[in-house]
Short mmCIF file of C-alpha atoms in Angstrom, two decimals:
data_model
loop_
_atom_site.label_atom_id
_atom_site.label_comp_id
_atom_site.label_asym_id
_atom_site.label_seq_id
_atom_site.Cartn_x
_atom_site.Cartn_y
_atom_site.Cartn_z
CA MET D 1402 27.34 5.93 -21.41
CA LEU D 1403 29.84 4.87 -19.01
CA GLU D 1404 32.75 7.45 -20.61
CA ASN D 1405 29.63 10.20 -20.26
CA LEU D 1406 28.93 9.25 -16.47
CA ALA D 1407 31.99 9.21 -15.45
CA LEU D 1408 32.87 12.97 -17.24
CA GLY D 1409 29.30 14.01 -15.33
CA PHE D 1410 30.65 12.67 -11.81
CA SER D 1411 33.74 14.26 -12.31
CA THR D 1412 31.76 17.58 -13.12
CA ALA D 1413 29.41 16.91 -9.80
CA VAL D 1414 31.91 15.71 -6.92
CA THR D 1415 33.91 19.44 -7.16
CA PHE D 1416 33.38 20.80 -3.63
CA GLN D 1417 31.13 23.91 -4.99
CA ASN D 1418 28.84 21.48 -6.76
CA LEU D 1419 28.76 19.03 -3.86
CA GLY D 1420 28.15 21.65 -1.39
CA PHE D 1421 24.88 22.85 -3.38
CA ALA D 1422 23.59 19.33 -4.13
CA PHE D 1423 23.57 19.17 -0.33
CA ILE D 1424 22.28 22.45 0.03
CA GLY D 1425 19.41 21.90 -2.28
CA CYS D 1426 18.61 18.31 -0.59
CA VAL D 1427 18.11 19.83 2.96
CA ILE D 1428 15.71 22.78 1.70
CA GLY D 1429 13.86 20.16 -0.57
CA THR D 1430 13.49 17.94 2.16
CA ALA D 1431 12.51 21.09 4.54
CA ILE D 1432 10.16 22.11 2.12
CA GLY D 1433 8.48 18.78 1.38
CA VAL D 1434 7.74 18.45 5.36
CA LEU D 1435 6.40 21.64 5.53
CA PRO D 1436 2.64 21.56 4.21
CA GLY D 1437 1.70 24.24 1.91
CA VAL D 1438 5.06 25.63 0.59
CA GLY D 1439 6.11 23.08 -2.19
CA PRO D 1440 9.09 22.32 -4.90
CA VAL D 1441 7.00 25.10 -7.36
CA ALA D 1442 6.76 27.96 -4.68
CA THR D 1443 10.13 27.40 -3.63
CA ILE D 1444 12.17 27.00 -6.77
CA SER D 1445 10.49 30.21 -8.17
CA LEU D 1446 11.69 32.29 -4.57
CA LEU D 1447 15.34 31.06 -5.95
CA LEU D 1448 15.74 31.53 -9.16
CA PRO D 1449 17.04 35.25 -8.40
CA LEU D 1450 19.76 33.77 -6.59
CA THR D 1451 20.83 31.19 -9.80
CA PHE D 1452 21.56 34.62 -11.86
CA GLY D 1453 24.87 34.51 -9.93
CA LEU D 1454 25.81 31.27 -10.10
CA ASP D 1455 27.30 28.55 -12.51
CA PRO D 1456 24.73 27.53 -14.39
CA ILE D 1457 26.10 23.89 -13.66
CA THR D 1458 25.61 24.68 -9.27
CA SER D 1459 22.78 26.22 -9.91
CA MET D 1460 20.90 23.39 -11.66
CA ILE D 1461 22.28 20.77 -9.23
CA MET D 1462 20.64 23.05 -6.69
CA LEU D 1463 17.35 23.47 -8.20
CA ALA D 1464 17.13 19.54 -8.86
CA GLY D 1465 17.94 18.72 -5.31
CA ILE D 1466 15.19 20.87 -4.43
CA TYR D 1467 12.97 18.71 -6.51
CA TYR D 1468 13.39 15.71 -5.59
CA GLY D 1469 14.41 16.25 -1.98
CA ALA D 1470 10.82 17.49 -1.66
CA GLN D 1471 9.50 13.90 -2.72
CA TYR D 1472 11.47 12.60 0.42
CA GLY D 1473 10.69 15.31 2.72
CA GLY D 1474 6.54 14.57 1.67
CA SER D 1475 6.65 11.61 2.88
CA THR D 1476 7.58 12.37 6.33
CA SER D 1477 4.96 14.52 7.54
CA ALA D 1478 2.49 12.00 5.77
CA ILE D 1479 3.74 9.29 7.73
CA LEU D 1480 3.99 11.09 11.38
CA LEU D 1481 1.60 13.24 11.31
CA ASN D 1482 -0.86 12.69 8.47
CA LEU D 1483 0.21 16.20 6.69
CA PRO D 1484 1.16 15.79 3.14
CA GLY D 1485 3.79 18.30 2.50
CA GLU D 1486 3.66 16.84 -0.90
CA VAL D 1487 0.48 16.23 -3.79
CA THR D 1488 1.94 12.88 -4.06
CA ALA D 1489 2.34 12.23 -0.64
CA VAL D 1490 -1.35 12.42 -0.25
CA VAL D 1491 -1.17 8.37 -1.21
CA THR D 1492 1.18 7.77 1.93
CA THR D 1493 -0.87 9.08 4.15
CA LEU D 1494 -3.11 6.10 3.77
CA GLU D 1495 -0.75 3.61 4.80
CA GLY D 1496 1.79 5.09 6.09
CA HIS D 1497 0.58 7.01 8.79
CA LYS D 1498 -1.51 4.00 10.22
CA MET D 1499 1.79 1.97 10.18
CA ALA D 1500 2.91 5.14 12.73
CA LEU D 1501 -0.57 4.47 14.63
CA ALA D 1502 0.45 0.76 14.98
CA GLY D 1503 4.15 1.71 16.20
CA ARG D 1504 5.62 1.05 13.20
CA ALA D 1505 7.00 4.74 11.75
CA GLY D 1506 10.41 3.41 11.93
CA ALA D 1507 9.69 0.99 9.16
CA ALA D 1508 7.25 3.71 6.90
CA LEU D 1509 10.03 5.81 7.04
CA ALA D 1510 12.84 3.14 6.76
CA VAL D 1511 11.11 1.87 3.18
CA ALA D 1512 10.41 5.40 1.89
CA ALA D 1513 13.91 6.47 2.35
CA LEU D 1514 15.55 2.90 1.00
CA GLY D 1515 12.70 2.59 -1.99
CA SER D 1516 13.30 6.23 -3.29
CA PHE D 1517 16.86 5.81 -3.19
CA PHE D 1518 16.39 2.48 -5.47
CA ALA D 1519 14.51 4.00 -7.50
CA GLY D 1520 16.16 7.14 -8.06
CA THR D 1521 19.33 5.07 -9.23
CA VAL D 1522 17.35 3.44 -11.57
CA ALA D 1523 15.70 6.44 -12.78
CA THR D 1524 18.99 8.20 -13.25
CA LEU D 1525 20.42 5.33 -15.47
CA PHE D 1526 17.04 5.92 -17.25
CA VAL D 1527 17.67 8.95 -17.86
CA ALA D 1528 21.31 8.65 -19.16
CA ALA D 1529 20.77 5.53 -21.42
CA SER D 1530 17.58 7.49 -22.93
CA GLY D 1531 18.74 10.74 -22.89
CA PRO D 1532 21.45 10.51 -25.83
CA VAL D 1533 18.35 8.66 -28.01
CA LEU D 1534 15.72 10.93 -27.82
CA THR D 1535 18.12 13.57 -28.91
CA GLY D 1536 19.18 11.63 -31.84
CA VAL D 1537 15.51 11.10 -33.08
CA ALA D 1538 15.35 15.07 -31.91
CA MET D 1539 18.00 16.13 -34.24
CA SER D 1540 15.87 14.73 -37.29
CA PHE D 1541 12.70 16.76 -35.96
CA GLY D 1542 11.71 19.85 -38.32
CA PRO D 1543 9.65 22.70 -37.59
CA ALA D 1544 6.33 20.70 -38.21
CA GLU D 1545 7.37 18.20 -35.95
CA TYR D 1546 8.35 20.42 -33.14
CA PHE D 1547 5.13 22.46 -33.32
CA SER D 1548 2.96 19.41 -33.18
CA LEU D 1549 5.17 17.88 -30.58
CA ILE D 1550 4.76 20.95 -28.31
CA LEU D 1551 0.70 20.69 -28.83
CA LEU D 1552 0.69 17.30 -27.95
CA GLY D 1553 2.43 18.42 -24.62
CA LEU D 1554 -0.28 21.22 -24.25
CA ILE D 1555 -2.78 18.89 -24.68
CA ALA D 1556 -1.60 16.28 -22.17
CA ALA D 1557 -0.93 18.68 -19.79
CA THR D 1558 -4.51 19.36 -19.87
CA VAL D 1559 -6.06 16.03 -19.83
CA LEU D 1560 -3.61 14.95 -17.18
CA ALA D 1561 -3.78 17.71 -15.08
CA GLN D 1562 -5.82 17.78 -11.71
CA GLY D 1563 -9.55 19.19 -11.40
CA SER D 1564 -11.76 20.46 -14.03
CA ILE D 1565 -10.28 19.52 -17.65
CA PHE D 1566 -11.76 22.80 -19.13
CA LYS D 1567 -10.56 25.16 -16.25
CA SER D 1568 -6.98 23.30 -17.37
CA LEU D 1569 -7.65 23.86 -20.49
CA ALA D 1570 -8.31 27.78 -19.88
CA MET D 1571 -4.90 27.84 -18.07
CA ILE D 1572 -2.85 26.68 -20.53
CA VAL D 1573 -4.66 29.22 -22.95
CA LEU D 1574 -3.81 31.98 -20.41
CA GLY D 1575 -0.16 31.23 -20.49
CA VAL D 1576 -0.01 30.86 -23.93
CA VAL D 1577 -1.43 34.72 -24.15
CA LEU D 1578 0.73 35.69 -21.26
CA GLY D 1579 3.86 33.99 -23.33
CA LEU D 1580 2.87 36.41 -26.51
CA VAL D 1581 3.19 39.52 -24.23
CA GLY D 1582 5.86 41.98 -25.79
CA THR D 1583 7.30 42.71 -29.09
CA ASP D 1584 6.87 40.25 -32.43
CA VAL D 1585 10.44 38.88 -33.30
CA GLN D 1586 9.52 38.92 -36.97
CA SER D 1587 7.09 42.06 -37.56
CA GLY D 1588 8.38 43.97 -34.65
CA GLN D 1589 4.70 44.39 -33.96
CA LEU D 1590 3.96 45.25 -30.04
CA ARG D 1591 1.40 42.72 -28.41
CA PHE D 1592 -0.13 42.89 -25.32
CA THR D 1593 1.76 45.58 -23.60
CA LEU D 1594 -1.29 47.59 -22.52
CA GLY D 1595 1.39 50.87 -23.00
CA PHE D 1596 3.69 49.76 -20.13
CA PRO D 1597 7.04 50.13 -22.19
CA GLN D 1598 8.54 47.78 -19.41
CA LEU D 1599 6.45 44.71 -21.30
CA PHE D 1600 8.13 45.15 -24.61
CA GLU D 1601 10.31 42.12 -24.03
CA GLY D 1602 7.35 40.55 -22.56
CA VAL D 1603 6.04 39.22 -18.91
CA GLY D 1604 9.13 38.71 -16.60
CA PHE D 1605 9.18 35.03 -16.11
CA VAL D 1606 10.33 35.35 -12.67
CA PRO D 1607 7.81 37.66 -11.52
CA LEU D 1608 5.12 35.68 -13.10
CA ALA D 1609 5.81 32.25 -10.85
CA MET D 1610 7.15 33.62 -8.10
CA GLY D 1611 3.44 35.72 -7.47
CA ILE D 1612 1.72 32.93 -9.25
CA PHE D 1613 2.98 30.06 -6.77
CA GLY D 1614 4.86 32.14 -4.04
CA VAL D 1615 2.76 34.87 -3.06
CA ALA D 1616 -0.38 33.24 -3.77
CA GLU D 1617 0.39 30.37 -1.29
CA ILE D 1618 1.53 32.85 1.15
CA ILE D 1619 -1.83 34.60 0.97
CA ARG D 1620 -3.82 30.78 1.22
CA ASN D 1621 -1.62 29.64 3.69
CA LEU D 1622 -2.61 33.19 5.73
CA GLU D 1623 -6.30 32.55 5.28
CA CYS D 1624 -6.51 29.04 6.96
CA PRO D 1625 -5.82 28.52 10.73
CA GLU D 1626 -3.12 26.01 11.58
CA ASN D 1627 -3.64 23.02 12.76
CA ARG D 1628 -0.41 21.03 13.01
CA ALA D 1629 -0.63 17.75 15.55
CA GLY D 1630 2.06 15.69 17.57
CA THR D 1631 3.21 12.80 16.03
CA ALA D 1632 0.76 9.78 16.47
CA SER D 1633 3.33 7.52 18.31
CA ARG D 1634 7.11 7.09 18.92
CA VAL D 1635 9.35 6.47 15.46
CA GLY D 1636 10.77 3.31 16.82
CA LYS D 1637 13.38 1.58 14.86
CA LEU D 1638 14.31 3.15 11.83
CA TRP D 1639 14.66 -0.48 9.51
CA LEU D 1640 12.74 -2.85 8.30
CA THR D 1641 12.24 -6.51 9.70
CA LYS D 1642 13.14 -9.86 7.50
CA THR D 1643 9.26 -10.19 6.52
CA GLU D 1644 8.69 -6.62 5.48
CA PHE D 1645 12.06 -6.57 3.49
CA LYS D 1646 10.53 -9.26 1.46
CA ARG D 1647 7.35 -7.55 1.00
CA ALA D 1648 8.27 -4.33 0.40
CA VAL D 1649 11.17 -5.70 -2.65
CA PRO D 1650 8.29 -6.58 -5.11
CA SER D 1651 6.65 -3.40 -4.58
CA VAL D 1652 9.33 -0.85 -4.76
CA LEU D 1653 10.19 -2.85 -8.14
CA ARG D 1654 6.89 -2.37 -9.62
CA GLY D 1655 6.65 1.27 -8.54
CA THR D 1656 10.25 2.07 -10.11
CA ALA D 1657 8.89 0.94 -13.10
CA LEU D 1658 5.77 2.06 -13.35
CA GLY D 1659 6.96 5.72 -11.99
CA SER D 1660 10.12 5.61 -14.79
CA LEU D 1661 7.51 5.57 -17.58
CA LEU D 1662 4.98 7.77 -16.21
CA GLY D 1663 7.02 10.31 -15.32
CA ILE D 1664 7.94 11.12 -18.70
CA LEU D 1665 4.13 12.24 -19.43
CA PRO D 1666 3.70 16.23 -19.59
CA GLY D 1667 1.11 17.67 -16.76
CA GLY D 1668 0.32 15.41 -14.17
CA GLY D 1669 2.74 12.29 -14.65
CA LEU D 1670 4.38 12.65 -11.09
CA ALA D 1671 0.96 12.69 -9.24
CA LEU D 1672 -0.49 10.27 -11.83
CA SER D 1673 2.63 7.76 -11.20
CA THR D 1674 2.01 7.59 -7.60
CA PHE D 1675 -1.95 6.66 -7.59
CA ALA D 1676 -1.56 3.82 -10.09
CA SER D 1677 1.14 2.17 -8.25
CA TYR D 1678 -0.73 2.48 -5.09
CA MET D 1679 -3.74 1.10 -7.39
CA LEU D 1680 -1.61 -1.51 -8.80
CA GLU D 1681 -0.44 -2.49 -5.53
CA ARG D 1682 -3.95 -3.02 -3.74
CA LYS D 1683 -4.79 -5.57 -6.68
CA VAL D 1684 -1.73 -7.50 -7.19
CA SER D 1685 -0.68 -7.51 -3.24
CA LYS D 1686 -0.66 -11.04 -1.68
CA TYR D 1687 -1.59 -8.93 1.66
CA ARG D 1688 -4.22 -6.76 -0.33
CA HIS D 1689 -6.89 -7.23 3.44
CA GLU D 1690 -3.94 -5.00 5.03
CA PHE D 1691 -4.60 -2.19 3.17
CA GLY D 1692 -6.36 0.42 4.87
CA SER D 1693 -4.65 -0.12 8.45
CA GLY D 1694 -0.51 -0.14 7.13
CA ALA D 1695 0.30 -2.67 4.40
CA ILE D 1696 4.13 -1.67 3.42
CA GLU D 1697 3.38 -2.05 0.28
CA GLY D 1698 1.26 1.22 -0.02
CA VAL D 1699 4.56 2.66 1.43
CA ALA D 1700 6.75 1.03 -0.61
CA GLY D 1701 5.22 1.33 -4.19
CA PRO D 1702 4.08 4.70 -4.31
CA GLU D 1703 7.07 6.08 -2.89
CA SER D 1704 9.35 4.56 -5.42
CA ALA D 1705 6.96 5.74 -7.98
CA ASN D 1706 7.35 9.27 -7.34
CA ASN D 1707 10.89 9.58 -6.76
CA ALA D 1708 11.34 7.33 -10.09
CA ALA D 1709 9.24 10.24 -11.74
CA SER D 1710 10.43 12.91 -10.32
CA GLN D 1711 14.05 12.10 -12.07
CA THR D 1712 12.47 11.00 -15.33
CA SER D 1713 10.43 13.97 -15.81
CA PHE D 1714 14.11 15.70 -16.51
CA ILE D 1715 14.06 13.58 -19.70
CA PRO D 1716 11.60 15.88 -22.43
CA MET D 1717 13.08 18.93 -20.36
CA LEU D 1718 16.65 17.75 -21.08
CA THR D 1719 16.75 16.46 -24.36
CA LEU D 1720 13.44 18.24 -26.09
CA GLY D 1721 13.53 21.44 -24.40
CA LEU D 1722 9.87 20.38 -23.31
CA PRO D 1723 8.57 20.72 -19.45
CA ALA D 1724 7.02 17.70 -18.44
CA ASN D 1725 5.78 19.81 -15.01
CA ALA D 1726 5.66 23.07 -13.68
CA VAL D 1727 9.08 22.11 -12.14
CA MET D 1728 10.55 21.78 -15.51
CA ALA D 1729 9.02 24.69 -16.97
CA LEU D 1730 10.96 26.66 -13.80
CA MET D 1731 14.39 24.86 -14.76
CA ILE D 1732 14.13 25.83 -18.33
CA GLY D 1733 13.46 29.46 -17.10
CA ALA D 1734 16.84 29.06 -14.88
CA LEU D 1735 18.38 27.84 -17.52
CA MET D 1736 17.67 30.80 -19.78
CA ILE D 1737 18.34 33.32 -17.59
CA GLN D 1738 21.72 31.95 -17.68
CA GLY D 1739 21.22 31.66 -21.72
CA ILE D 1740 21.29 28.20 -22.06
CA GLN D 1741 18.53 27.15 -24.18
CA PRO D 1742 17.56 23.15 -23.06
CA GLY D 1743 16.94 21.14 -26.01
CA PRO D 1744 18.53 18.27 -29.02
CA ARG D 1745 21.55 20.64 -29.00
CA MET D 1746 22.50 20.11 -25.15
CA ILE D 1747 24.36 17.38 -25.02
CA ALA D 1748 26.67 18.73 -27.74
CA GLU D 1749 26.93 21.95 -26.84
CA GLN D 1750 26.61 21.81 -22.90
CA PRO D 1751 27.87 17.83 -22.17
CA THR D 1752 29.22 19.26 -18.45
CA LEU D 1753 26.16 20.42 -17.95
CA PHE D 1754 23.84 17.61 -19.02
CA TRP D 1755 26.22 14.42 -17.74
CA GLY D 1756 27.33 16.49 -14.55
CA LEU D 1757 22.97 17.05 -13.68
CA ILE D 1758 22.56 13.47 -14.15
CA ALA D 1759 25.21 12.22 -12.08
CA SER D 1760 24.18 14.89 -9.45
CA MET D 1761 20.53 13.05 -9.43
CA TRP D 1762 22.52 9.74 -7.95
CA ILE D 1763 24.56 11.70 -5.49
CA GLY D 1764 21.49 13.92 -4.36
CA ASN D 1765 19.73 10.58 -3.46
CA LEU D 1766 22.53 9.27 -1.31
CA MET D 1767 22.47 12.36 0.52
CA LEU D 1768 18.91 12.14 0.75
CA VAL D 1769 19.02 8.80 2.55
CA ILE D 1770 21.73 10.04 4.85
CA ILE D 1771 19.54 13.33 5.46
CA ASN D 1772 16.22 11.61 6.35
CA LEU D 1773 16.65 9.09 8.13
CA PRO D 1774 18.81 10.26 11.16
CA LEU D 1775 17.28 13.81 10.98
CA VAL D 1776 13.44 12.91 11.71
CA GLY D 1777 13.32 14.77 15.24
CA VAL D 1778 14.80 17.62 13.16
CA TRP D 1779 11.78 17.69 10.62
CA VAL D 1780 9.48 16.83 13.41
CA TRP D 1781 10.71 20.19 15.28
CA LEU D 1782 10.49 21.84 12.11
CA LEU D 1783 6.72 21.16 11.27
CA LYS D 1784 6.32 23.25 15.40
CA VAL D 1785 7.43 26.22 13.71
CA PRO D 1786 4.47 29.11 13.30
CA TYR D 1787 3.86 30.00 10.41
CA LYS D 1788 3.25 33.69 11.47
CA TYR D 1789 7.34 33.61 11.62
CA LEU D 1790 8.00 32.39 8.18
CA TYR D 1791 5.95 34.20 6.04
CA PRO D 1792 7.16 37.27 6.16
CA ALA D 1793 10.95 36.58 5.84
CA ILE D 1794 9.45 35.11 2.57
CA LEU D 1795 7.71 37.99 1.20
CA VAL D 1796 10.50 40.20 2.24
CA PHE D 1797 12.83 37.31 0.14
CA CYS D 1798 10.20 37.92 -2.71
CA GLY D 1799 10.80 41.38 -3.26
CA ILE D 1800 14.16 41.62 -3.35
CA GLY D 1801 14.65 38.65 -5.47
CA ALA D 1802 12.17 40.25 -8.15
CA TYR D 1803 14.03 43.42 -7.92
CA SER D 1804 17.73 41.96 -8.57
CA ILE D 1805 16.73 40.36 -11.62
CA ASN D 1806 16.57 43.73 -13.55
CA ASN D 1807 16.72 45.94 -10.93
CA SER D 1808 13.35 47.33 -11.57
CA VAL D 1809 10.39 48.24 -9.27
CA PHE D 1810 7.84 47.38 -11.83
CA ASP D 1811 9.25 43.63 -11.62
CA VAL D 1812 8.04 43.75 -8.03
CA TYR D 1813 4.77 45.29 -8.95
CA GLN D 1814 4.34 42.60 -11.52
CA THR D 1815 4.95 39.67 -8.62
CA ALA D 1816 2.51 41.11 -6.35
CA VAL D 1817 -0.16 41.45 -9.44
CA PHE D 1818 0.48 37.66 -10.24
CA GLY D 1819 0.30 36.94 -6.60
CA LEU D 1820 -3.22 38.08 -6.26
CA VAL D 1821 -4.05 36.59 -9.69
CA GLY D 1822 -3.03 33.80 -8.50
CA TYR D 1823 -4.72 33.60 -5.44
CA ALA D 1824 -7.67 34.55 -7.03
CA LEU D 1825 -7.38 31.27 -9.17
CA ILE D 1826 -6.86 28.94 -6.26
CA LYS D 1827 -10.27 30.79 -4.65
CA LEU D 1828 -11.85 29.98 -7.91
CA GLU D 1829 -10.23 26.22 -7.92
CA PHE D 1830 -8.30 26.64 -10.94
CA GLU D 1831 -4.81 24.50 -11.38
CA PRO D 1832 -2.20 27.27 -11.99
CA ALA D 1833 0.61 24.95 -12.74
CA PRO D 1834 -0.76 24.28 -16.51
CA LEU D 1835 -0.41 28.26 -17.01
CA LEU D 1836 3.42 27.93 -16.20
CA ILE D 1837 3.58 25.40 -18.70
CA GLY D 1838 1.60 27.24 -21.74
CA PHE D 1839 3.83 30.28 -20.84
CA VAL D 1840 7.05 28.60 -21.62
CA LEU D 1841 5.86 26.69 -24.22
CA GLY D 1842 3.67 29.07 -25.85
CA PRO D 1843 6.20 31.14 -27.69
CA MET D 1844 7.80 28.00 -28.77
CA MET D 1845 5.10 26.64 -30.59
CA GLU D 1846 4.85 30.08 -32.48
CA GLU D 1847 8.06 30.31 -33.67
CA TYR D 1848 7.85 26.63 -35.18
CA LEU D 1849 4.57 27.34 -36.42
CA LYS D 1850 5.92 30.29 -38.20
CA ARG D 1851 8.72 28.72 -39.94
CA ALA D 1852 6.87 25.58 -40.72
CA MET D 1853 4.63 28.37 -42.76
CA LEU D 1854 7.72 29.70 -44.49
CA LEU D 1855 9.51 26.62 -45.41
CA SER D 1856 6.01 25.27 -46.94
CA HIS D 1857 5.24 28.71 -48.50
CA GLY D 1858 1.90 28.63 -46.40
CA ASP D 1859 0.68 25.03 -46.95
CA VAL D 1860 -1.01 24.16 -43.59
CA GLY D 1861 -0.60 20.40 -45.17
CA VAL D 1862 2.93 20.43 -44.20
CA PHE D 1863 1.73 19.04 -40.54
CA VAL D 1864 0.12 16.05 -41.57
CA GLU D 1865 2.30 15.50 -44.82
CA ARG D 1866 5.44 14.80 -42.47
CA PRO D 1867 4.67 11.18 -40.64
CA LEU D 1868 6.02 12.43 -37.54
CA SER D 1869 4.14 15.30 -37.43
CA ALA D 1870 0.78 13.58 -38.43
CA VAL D 1871 1.69 10.98 -35.40
CA PHE D 1872 2.24 13.41 -32.51
CA LEU D 1873 -1.13 15.37 -33.94
CA LEU D 1874 -2.86 12.01 -34.21
CA LEU D 1875 -2.08 11.76 -30.46
CA GLY D 1876 -3.29 15.02 -29.90
CA VAL D 1877 -6.78 14.05 -31.29
CA LEU D 1878 -7.20 10.91 -29.06
CA ALA D 1879 -6.00 12.71 -25.98
CA LEU D 1880 -8.85 15.04 -26.64
CA GLY D 1881 -11.35 12.61 -27.85
CA ALA D 1882 -10.39 10.46 -24.44
CA MET D 1883 -10.87 13.64 -22.55
CA VAL D 1884 -14.42 14.97 -24.04
CA MET D 1885 -16.25 11.65 -24.43
CA PRO D 1886 -17.20 11.16 -20.18
CA SER D 1887 -18.52 14.66 -20.61
CA ILE D 1888 -20.49 14.07 -23.35
CA ARG D 1889 -21.69 10.55 -22.31
CA ARG D 1890 -22.73 11.95 -18.97
CA LYS D 1891 -24.58 14.50 -20.54
CA LYS D 1892 -26.26 11.93 -22.79
CA ASP D 1893 -27.53 10.16 -19.70
CA GLN D 1894 -28.94 12.76 -17.86
CA ALA D 1895 -30.96 13.95 -21.19
CA LEU D 1896 -31.99 10.20 -21.29
CA SER D 1897 -33.06 9.91 -17.27
CA GLU D 1898 -35.32 13.49 -17.69
#
């Protein structure tokens, strides 16, 4: 592992890669600070830019945006009670109370330092577990891959926010959109609606940019801006001896919890943050301070969300399966470069695999340096009116969509998916599962066909192979856990009537 990490650092510390890691971290922090932007929309908008970059450089930059957003989200959550990220919602509960009490500096410091420690541990966890999982995955056949992908889709449905049935609908819609185009085996056209531009399928970049970027802009435009000033002065950006002693156990618990839950597909990132906060409320000796500015309520969740953001790379890099919407975008960025993530990635792309892992630690160090001294800059950025931001973003969307294939049709696709994404938001459908279904759907179909060909049409192959059977059993249990509460509620309502 040390030799591999040495290879990774020799790749990551080149001038170009360090420069783009810094750019990614700055952009990620900025969009984390700004409410309503988010890493999914930003990475969607920047996907066309990656086409002209080296694959390693582009992935380092995109990864920096992703975990940089987790840092930035805590700044606006603590100072303004405005969570820039979903995971920062928990931070507002205690962090903003600390700011109101004049302890904003301590809250910002523990968020940055806890995140750096969690990121360091999680990076080592990724480096240690990646090759192990890759070795296991090399023994997978088509039946195992099909069952694992099906389990991932079910887990993404169960763990997604909001209605489970709406999440399931989004997964199905994503799978259907992924099947648009020409069937590789039969050559038949599917769901193309007569458009020759769709013979090769729906464009990943127009879909992502429309569903997340354009739709988010439309949603933000209908909401009047309400950006307040900081509740109080920031104060010293350091911890007292007592605060440090209280924060350390919370950071350790949050790091462990986030490292494990971040691997889960769907909502592992948000789940780890909320789970850490609930854990701290139960085990902390100072639980009576929760709700009025307990430092444990900032240290634990912030460590958990950063650890989870790092370990969510594990299934993407080793199995080619996205743990969340951002990882689905990462897979899309690699596919644009002609690289297929999965078990063979370590052997075929060792510099990319280990260079990305090494850049995570470097990026985390950069983020500590960026976040603490530049608090004043981020507060100023929050005051920029959105009416000056969105026209530039829309122009960038149009140019980016056109530049991939030099096709006006891709610009039209982006606009259409933007309207679809806005409609989904208004109907309270979570769009992230759609992107996961879009990426995994074609893969699931391919492995299904391979398994059926090898077994001569015998569907029993999926339960005869032990690993495949285990994955299917876990999927059934997850479905049962999803359906049982609604059945019980219906029975209770029937009895009460």
